[in-house]
Amino acid sequence: MMSLAARSGAFSPYMQATAVAVAGPLKALVPGVVVKGEKILLDPKKQFLCRESLSGQSPKTGPAVTVSINGCAGVRFAHTDVRVPDFTDYRRPEVQDPGKSSQESSESRRTFSYLVTGASTVVGVYAAKTVVSQFVSSMSASADVLALSQIEVKLSDIPEGKNMTFKWRGKPLFVRHRTEKEIAAEAEVNVAELRDPQHDMDRVLNPKWIIVLGVCTHLGCVPIANAGDYGGYYCPCHGSHYDASGRIRKGPAPLNLEVPYYEFADDDNVIVG
């Protein structure tokens, strides 16, 4: 404590004492000598908070400090009066006796540890599964979006040789009722001459009906039905010509018109989506 006080800025000009260099916590090699000076009078009512608060209360003369080069500037003592907390209430009864071997109760203690670990793992996995399920369900489509994911078209309302446009998922949907002449003409097309080779039978489930998205594969424009050089679809924006099967035949479009997933509920209704 004397050495610590001597290092502080406020007491360093006034505190002087000799240190004790020790080899261990019990036996001192060099005895410490403290030289007493004048009586130190301090006002206990004033707190020593800073250097300014010590003004007028620091002693003019006090103990002198001398420290040898090879000696340490402090004495360390063994604190044998420190009370160690008693953790007996938190220990298992099988291991409280220090003279009893713990091997006799190791199996039961290991079983208990495995049981607690397994139960904690099951609870953690279930909690993680619940959190992941709720997170994934929060990203699912809402009810109004799911309602628009499918559209049912009544085929009897479409005359033969005509095309009707429907709105599906925010895109135009072309449903065309083809004539026998159109079916025969598209079946005779040489697939090797097409930019996007695809046979007509690979694009339809029923030859009488061709269902495609009304989005040009060039820049996303909406083509005009029953127009163009091949009597199918024509995009006036950049001059792409499609046949009655929705295949690109002329113009800058690189691909055929997309065929969405659909199925026939019966002979008079088709469900797209």
PDB file of N, CA and C in Angstrom, residues 87-153:
ATOM      1  N   PHE A  87     -20.254 -24.837  -1.791  1.00  0.00           N
ATOM      2  CA  PHE A  87     -21.143 -25.246  -2.879  1.00  0.00           C
ATOM      3  C   PHE A  87     -21.749 -26.622  -2.638  1.00  0.00           C
ATOM      4  N   THR A  88     -21.871 -27.026  -1.395  1.00  0.00           N
ATOM      5  CA  THR A  88     -22.392 -28.352  -1.088  1.00  0.00           C
ATOM      6  C   THR A  88     -23.828 -28.529  -1.562  1.00  0.00           C
ATOM      7  N   ASP A  89     -24.622 -27.470  -1.457  1.00  0.00           N
ATOM      8  CA  ASP A  89     -26.030 -27.575  -1.854  1.00  0.00           C
ATOM      9  C   ASP A  89     -26.192 -27.802  -3.348  1.00  0.00           C
ATOM     10  N   TYR A  90     -25.157 -27.467  -4.140  1.00  0.00           N
ATOM     11  CA  TYR A  90     -25.249 -27.608  -5.590  1.00  0.00           C
ATOM     12  C   TYR A  90     -24.609 -28.899  -6.113  1.00  0.00           C
ATOM     13  N   ARG A  91     -24.051 -29.691  -5.235  1.00  0.00           N
ATOM     14  CA  ARG A  91     -23.378 -30.912  -5.631  1.00  0.00           C
ATOM     15  C   ARG A  91     -24.272 -32.116  -5.408  1.00  0.00           C
ATOM     16  N   ARG A  92     -24.045 -33.157  -6.180  1.00  0.00           N
ATOM     17  CA  ARG A  92     -24.803 -34.393  -6.004  1.00  0.00           C
ATOM     18  C   ARG A  92     -24.402 -35.059  -4.687  1.00  0.00           C
ATOM     19  N   PRO A  93     -25.352 -35.719  -4.047  1.00  0.00           N
ATOM     20  CA  PRO A  93     -24.996 -36.387  -2.768  1.00  0.00           C
ATOM     21  C   PRO A  93     -23.920 -37.446  -2.939  1.00  0.00           C
ATOM     22  N   GLU A  94     -23.828 -38.046  -4.157  1.00  0.00           N
ATOM     23  CA  GLU A  94     -22.862 -39.125  -4.352  1.00  0.00           C
ATOM     24  C   GLU A  94     -21.419 -38.641  -4.334  1.00  0.00           C
ATOM     25  N   VAL A  95     -21.190 -37.344  -4.590  1.00  0.00           N
ATOM     26  CA  VAL A  95     -19.814 -36.845  -4.688  1.00  0.00           C
ATOM     27  C   VAL A  95     -19.481 -35.850  -3.586  1.00  0.00           C
ATOM     28  N   GLN A  96     -20.302 -35.770  -2.546  1.00  0.00           N
ATOM     29  CA  GLN A  96     -20.029 -34.825  -1.456  1.00  0.00           C
ATOM     30  C   GLN A  96     -18.977 -35.359  -0.491  1.00  0.00           C
ATOM     31  N   ASP A  97     -18.884 -36.661  -0.377  1.00  0.00           N
ATOM     32  CA  ASP A  97     -17.907 -37.251   0.541  1.00  0.00           C
ATOM     33  C   ASP A  97     -16.552 -37.324  -0.161  1.00  0.00           C
ATOM     34  N   PRO A  98     -15.518 -36.574   0.316  1.00  0.00           N
ATOM     35  CA  PRO A  98     -14.213 -36.589  -0.369  1.00  0.00           C
ATOM     36  C   PRO A  98     -13.488 -37.910  -0.235  1.00  0.00           C
ATOM     37  N   GLY A  99     -13.858 -38.732   0.728  1.00  0.00           N
ATOM     38  CA  GLY A  99     -13.188 -40.013   0.909  1.00  0.00           C
ATOM     39  C   GLY A  99     -13.825 -41.142   0.143  1.00  0.00           C
ATOM     40  N   LYS A 100     -14.895 -40.849  -0.596  1.00  0.00           N
ATOM     41  CA  LYS A 100     -15.614 -41.882  -1.328  1.00  0.00           C
ATOM     42  C   LYS A 100     -15.293 -41.778  -2.805  1.00  0.00           C
ATOM     43  N   SER A 101     -15.077 -42.905  -3.457  1.00  0.00           N
ATOM     44  CA  SER A 101     -14.739 -42.906  -4.877  1.00  0.00           C
ATOM     45  C   SER A 101     -15.973 -42.556  -5.714  1.00  0.00           C
ATOM     46  N   SER A 102     -15.768 -41.711  -6.717  1.00  0.00           N
ATOM     47  CA  SER A 102     -16.871 -41.311  -7.585  1.00  0.00           C
ATOM     48  C   SER A 102     -17.168 -42.320  -8.683  1.00  0.00           C
ATOM     49  N   GLN A 103     -16.328 -43.365  -8.797  1.00  0.00           N
ATOM     50  CA  GLN A 103     -16.544 -44.379  -9.817  1.00  0.00           C
ATOM     51  C   GLN A 103     -17.815 -45.180  -9.572  1.00  0.00           C
ATOM     52  N   GLU A 104     -18.231 -45.268  -8.332  1.00  0.00           N
ATOM     53  CA  GLU A 104     -19.428 -46.044  -8.017  1.00  0.00           C
ATOM     54  C   GLU A 104     -20.692 -45.380  -8.568  1.00  0.00           C
ATOM     55  N   SER A 105     -20.701 -44.077  -8.667  1.00  0.00           N
ATOM     56  CA  SER A 105     -21.888 -43.356  -9.144  1.00  0.00           C
ATOM     57  C   SER A 105     -21.712 -42.786 -10.540  1.00  0.00           C
ATOM     58  N   SER A 106     -20.609 -43.166 -11.220  1.00  0.00           N
ATOM     59  CA  SER A 106     -20.336 -42.583 -12.530  1.00  0.00           C
ATOM     60  C   SER A 106     -21.392 -42.989 -13.562  1.00  0.00           C
ATOM     61  N   GLU A 107     -21.866 -44.233 -13.498  1.00  0.00           N
ATOM     62  CA  GLU A 107     -22.852 -44.689 -14.484  1.00  0.00           C
ATOM     63  C   GLU A 107     -24.165 -43.923 -14.356  1.00  0.00           C
ATOM     64  N   SER A 108     -24.642 -43.751 -13.131  1.00  0.00           N
ATOM     65  CA  SER A 108     -25.905 -43.028 -12.935  1.00  0.00           C
ATOM     66  C   SER A 108     -25.756 -41.555 -13.302  1.00  0.00           C
ATOM     67  N   ARG A 109     -24.621 -40.959 -12.968  1.00  0.00           N
ATOM     68  CA  ARG A 109     -24.409 -39.561 -13.316  1.00  0.00           C
ATOM     69  C   ARG A 109     -24.273 -39.386 -14.833  1.00  0.00           C
ATOM     70  N   ARG A 110     -23.609 -40.329 -15.499  1.00  0.00           N
ATOM     71  CA  ARG A 110     -23.481 -40.255 -16.955  1.00  0.00           C
ATOM     72  C   ARG A 110     -24.841 -40.432 -17.638  1.00  0.00           C
ATOM     73  N   THR A 111     -25.660 -41.320 -17.104  1.00  0.00           N
ATOM     74  CA  THR A 111     -27.003 -41.509 -17.666  1.00  0.00           C
ATOM     75  C   THR A 111     -27.838 -40.244 -17.537  1.00  0.00           C
ATOM     76  N   PHE A 112     -27.741 -39.616 -16.383  1.00  0.00           N
ATOM     77  CA  PHE A 112     -28.491 -38.371 -16.177  1.00  0.00           C
ATOM     78  C   PHE A 112     -28.007 -37.277 -17.135  1.00  0.00           C
ATOM     79  N   SER A 113     -26.681 -37.189 -17.327  1.00  0.00           N
ATOM     80  CA  SER A 113     -26.135 -36.183 -18.241  1.00  0.00           C
ATOM     81  C   SER A 113     -26.596 -36.433 -19.674  1.00  0.00           C
ATOM     82  N   TYR A 114     -26.586 -37.709 -20.105  1.00  0.00           N
ATOM     83  CA  TYR A 114     -27.049 -38.038 -21.451  1.00  0.00           C
ATOM     84  C   TYR A 114     -28.531 -37.718 -21.613  1.00  0.00           C
ATOM     85  N   LEU A 115     -29.314 -37.990 -20.567  1.00  0.00           N
ATOM     86  CA  LEU A 115     -30.751 -37.720 -20.634  1.00  0.00           C
ATOM     87  C   LEU A 115     -31.025 -36.225 -20.775  1.00  0.00           C
ATOM     88  N   VAL A 116     -30.328 -35.407 -19.983  1.00  0.00           N
ATOM     89  CA  VAL A 116     -30.511 -33.960 -20.059  1.00  0.00           C
ATOM     90  C   VAL A 116     -30.048 -33.433 -21.422  1.00  0.00           C
ATOM     91  N   THR A 117     -28.902 -33.949 -21.904  1.00  0.00           N
ATOM     92  CA  THR A 117     -28.404 -33.507 -23.208  1.00  0.00           C
ATOM     93  C   THR A 117     -29.356 -33.881 -24.336  1.00  0.00           C
ATOM     94  N   GLY A 118     -29.880 -35.108 -24.300  1.00  0.00           N
ATOM     95  CA  GLY A 118     -30.815 -35.538 -25.332  1.00  0.00           C
ATOM     96  C   GLY A 118     -32.102 -34.735 -25.319  1.00  0.00           C
ATOM     97  N   ALA A 119     -32.644 -34.481 -24.114  1.00  0.00           N
ATOM     98  CA  ALA A 119     -33.873 -33.701 -24.018  1.00  0.00           C
ATOM     99  C   ALA A 119     -33.655 -32.273 -24.507  1.00  0.00           C
ATOM    100  N   SER A 120     -32.512 -31.698 -24.158  1.00  0.00           N
ATOM    101  CA  SER A 120     -32.219 -30.341 -24.623  1.00  0.00           C
ATOM    102  C   SER A 120     -32.071 -30.304 -26.143  1.00  0.00           C
ATOM    103  N   THR A 121     -31.475 -31.341 -26.725  1.00  0.00           N
ATOM    104  CA  THR A 121     -31.320 -31.391 -28.174  1.00  0.00           C
ATOM    105  C   THR A 121     -32.662 -31.483 -28.877  1.00  0.00           C
ATOM    106  N   VAL A 122     -33.566 -32.327 -28.343  1.00  0.00           N
ATOM    107  CA  VAL A 122     -34.894 -32.470 -28.952  1.00  0.00           C
ATOM    108  C   VAL A 122     -35.654 -31.157 -28.891  1.00  0.00           C
ATOM    109  N   VAL A 123     -35.606 -30.497 -27.740  1.00  0.00           N
ATOM    110  CA  VAL A 123     -36.298 -29.216 -27.608  1.00  0.00           C
ATOM    111  C   VAL A 123     -35.697 -28.173 -28.547  1.00  0.00           C
ATOM    112  N   GLY A 124     -34.365 -28.142 -28.654  1.00  0.00           N
ATOM    113  CA  GLY A 124     -33.724 -27.182 -29.548  1.00  0.00           C
ATOM    114  C   GLY A 124     -34.058 -27.431 -31.006  1.00  0.00           C
ATOM    115  N   VAL A 125     -34.074 -28.708 -31.426  1.00  0.00           N
ATOM    116  CA  VAL A 125     -34.406 -29.026 -32.815  1.00  0.00           C
ATOM    117  C   VAL A 125     -35.854 -28.649 -33.117  1.00  0.00           C
ATOM    118  N   TYR A 126     -36.761 -28.941 -32.189  1.00  0.00           N
ATOM    119  CA  TYR A 126     -38.170 -28.592 -32.411  1.00  0.00           C
ATOM    120  C   TYR A 126     -38.340 -27.073 -32.497  1.00  0.00           C
ATOM    121  N   ALA A 127     -37.657 -26.334 -31.625  1.00  0.00           N
ATOM    122  CA  ALA A 127     -37.747 -24.873 -31.680  1.00  0.00           C
ATOM    123  C   ALA A 127     -37.181 -24.330 -32.995  1.00  0.00           C
ATOM    124  N   ALA A 128     -36.045 -24.896 -33.443  1.00  0.00           N
ATOM    125  CA  ALA A 128     -35.467 -24.451 -34.709  1.00  0.00           C
ATOM    126  C   ALA A 128     -36.387 -24.770 -35.880  1.00  0.00           C
ATOM    127  N   LYS A 129     -37.031 -25.945 -35.839  1.00  0.00           N
ATOM    128  CA  LYS A 129     -37.969 -26.319 -36.900  1.00  0.00           C
ATOM    129  C   LYS A 129     -39.154 -25.371 -36.943  1.00  0.00           C
ATOM    130  N   THR A 130     -39.654 -24.977 -35.771  1.00  0.00           N
ATOM    131  CA  THR A 130     -40.776 -24.044 -35.723  1.00  0.00           C
ATOM    132  C   THR A 130     -40.393 -22.680 -36.284  1.00  0.00           C
ATOM    133  N   VAL A 131     -39.214 -22.198 -35.912  1.00  0.00           N
ATOM    134  CA  VAL A 131     -38.761 -20.896 -36.397  1.00  0.00           C
ATOM    135  C   VAL A 131     -38.576 -20.916 -37.911  1.00  0.00           C
ATOM    136  N   VAL A 132     -37.956 -21.982 -38.429  1.00  0.00           N
ATOM    137  CA  VAL A 132     -37.729 -22.074 -39.877  1.00  0.00           C
ATOM    138  C   VAL A 132     -39.058 -22.184 -40.624  1.00  0.00           C
ATOM    139  N   SER A 133     -40.003 -22.950 -40.078  1.00  0.00           N
ATOM    140  CA  SER A 133     -41.302 -23.102 -40.734  1.00  0.00           C
ATOM    141  C   SER A 133     -42.044 -21.774 -40.800  1.00  0.00           C
ATOM    142  N   GLN A 134     -42.026 -21.030 -39.699  1.00  0.00           N
ATOM    143  CA  GLN A 134     -42.696 -19.738 -39.703  1.00  0.00           C
ATOM    144  C   GLN A 134     -42.013 -18.758 -40.652  1.00  0.00           C
ATOM    145  N   PHE A 135     -40.676 -18.825 -40.720  1.00  0.00           N
ATOM    146  CA  PHE A 135     -39.952 -17.921 -41.619  1.00  0.00           C
ATOM    147  C   PHE A 135     -40.257 -18.239 -43.079  1.00  0.00           C
ATOM    148  N   VAL A 136     -40.292 -19.534 -43.417  1.00  0.00           N
ATOM    149  CA  VAL A 136     -40.577 -19.921 -44.793  1.00  0.00           C
ATOM    150  C   VAL A 136     -42.015 -19.600 -45.163  1.00  0.00           C
ATOM    151  N   SER A 137     -42.955 -19.856 -44.236  1.00  0.00           N
ATOM    152  CA  SER A 137     -44.360 -19.565 -44.523  1.00  0.00           C
ATOM    153  C   SER A 137     -44.605 -18.075 -44.692  1.00  0.00           C
ATOM    154  N   SER A 138     -43.792 -17.242 -44.031  1.00  0.00           N
ATOM    155  CA  SER A 138     -43.967 -15.802 -44.194  1.00  0.00           C
ATOM    156  C   SER A 138     -43.604 -15.333 -45.590  1.00  0.00           C
ATOM    157  N   MET A 139     -42.779 -16.097 -46.312  1.00  0.00           N
ATOM    158  CA  MET A 139     -42.400 -15.739 -47.673  1.00  0.00           C
ATOM    159  C   MET A 139     -43.299 -16.377 -48.723  1.00  0.00           C
ATOM    160  N   SER A 140     -44.277 -17.166 -48.294  1.00  0.00           N
ATOM    161  CA  SER A 140     -45.171 -17.800 -49.255  1.00  0.00           C
ATOM    162  C   SER A 140     -46.112 -16.767 -49.860  1.00  0.00           C
ATOM    163  N   ALA A 141     -46.664 -17.144 -51.001  1.00  0.00           N
ATOM    164  CA  ALA A 141     -47.579 -16.238 -51.689  1.00  0.00           C
ATOM    165  C   ALA A 141     -48.857 -16.056 -50.879  1.00  0.00           C
ATOM    166  N   SER A 142     -49.415 -14.856 -50.958  1.00  0.00           N
ATOM    167  CA  SER A 142     -50.642 -14.547 -50.237  1.00  0.00           C
ATOM    168  C   SER A 142     -51.829 -15.192 -50.939  1.00  0.00           C
ATOM    169  N   ALA A 143     -52.996 -15.118 -50.295  1.00  0.00           N
ATOM    170  CA  ALA A 143     -54.185 -15.774 -50.835  1.00  0.00           C
ATOM    171  C   ALA A 143     -54.621 -15.169 -52.157  1.00  0.00           C
ATOM    172  N   ASP A 144     -54.509 -13.846 -52.283  1.00  0.00           N
ATOM    173  CA  ASP A 144     -54.932 -13.222 -53.544  1.00  0.00           C
ATOM    174  C   ASP A 144     -54.011 -13.589 -54.706  1.00  0.00           C
ATOM    175  N   VAL A 145     -52.707 -13.795 -54.394  1.00  0.00           N
ATOM    176  CA  VAL A 145     -51.778 -14.216 -55.448  1.00  0.00           C
ATOM    177  C   VAL A 145     -52.035 -15.660 -55.851  1.00  0.00           C
ATOM    178  N   LEU A 146     -52.318 -16.526 -54.863  1.00  0.00           N
ATOM    179  CA  LEU A 146     -52.619 -17.913 -55.178  1.00  0.00           C
ATOM    180  C   LEU A 146     -53.902 -18.046 -55.978  1.00  0.00           C
ATOM    181  N   ALA A 147     -54.839 -17.140 -55.727  1.00  0.00           N
ATOM    182  CA  ALA A 147     -56.097 -17.183 -56.473  1.00  0.00           C
ATOM    183  C   ALA A 147     -55.883 -16.905 -57.947  1.00  0.00           C
ATOM    184  N   LEU A 148     -54.846 -16.123 -58.281  1.00  0.00           N
ATOM    185  CA  LEU A 148     -54.553 -15.793 -59.671  1.00  0.00           C
ATOM    186  C   LEU A 148     -53.546 -16.743 -60.303  1.00  0.00           C
ATOM    187  N   SER A 149     -53.090 -17.742 -59.551  1.00  0.00           N
ATOM    188  CA  SER A 149     -52.082 -18.646 -60.097  1.00  0.00           C
ATOM    189  C   SER A 149     -52.656 -19.580 -61.139  1.00  0.00           C
ATOM    190  N   GLN A 150     -53.969 -19.783 -61.138  1.00  0.00           N
ATOM    191  CA  GLN A 150     -54.625 -20.633 -62.120  1.00  0.00           C
ATOM    192  C   GLN A 150     -55.805 -19.892 -62.735  1.00  0.00           C
ATOM    193  N   ILE A 151     -56.092 -20.240 -63.957  1.00  0.00           N
ATOM    194  CA  ILE A 151     -57.231 -19.661 -64.651  1.00  0.00           C
ATOM    195  C   ILE A 151     -57.925 -20.783 -65.427  1.00  0.00           C
ATOM    196  N   GLU A 152     -59.226 -20.777 -65.389  1.00  0.00           N
ATOM    197  CA  GLU A 152     -60.019 -21.777 -66.115  1.00  0.00           C
ATOM    198  C   GLU A 152     -60.691 -21.099 -67.298  1.00  0.00           C
ATOM    199  N   VAL A 153     -60.499 -21.668 -68.461  1.00  0.00           N
ATOM    200  CA  VAL A 153     -61.025 -21.098 -69.699  1.00  0.00           C
ATOM    201  C   VAL A 153     -62.074 -22.046 -70.269  1.00  0.00           C
TER     202      VAL A 153
END
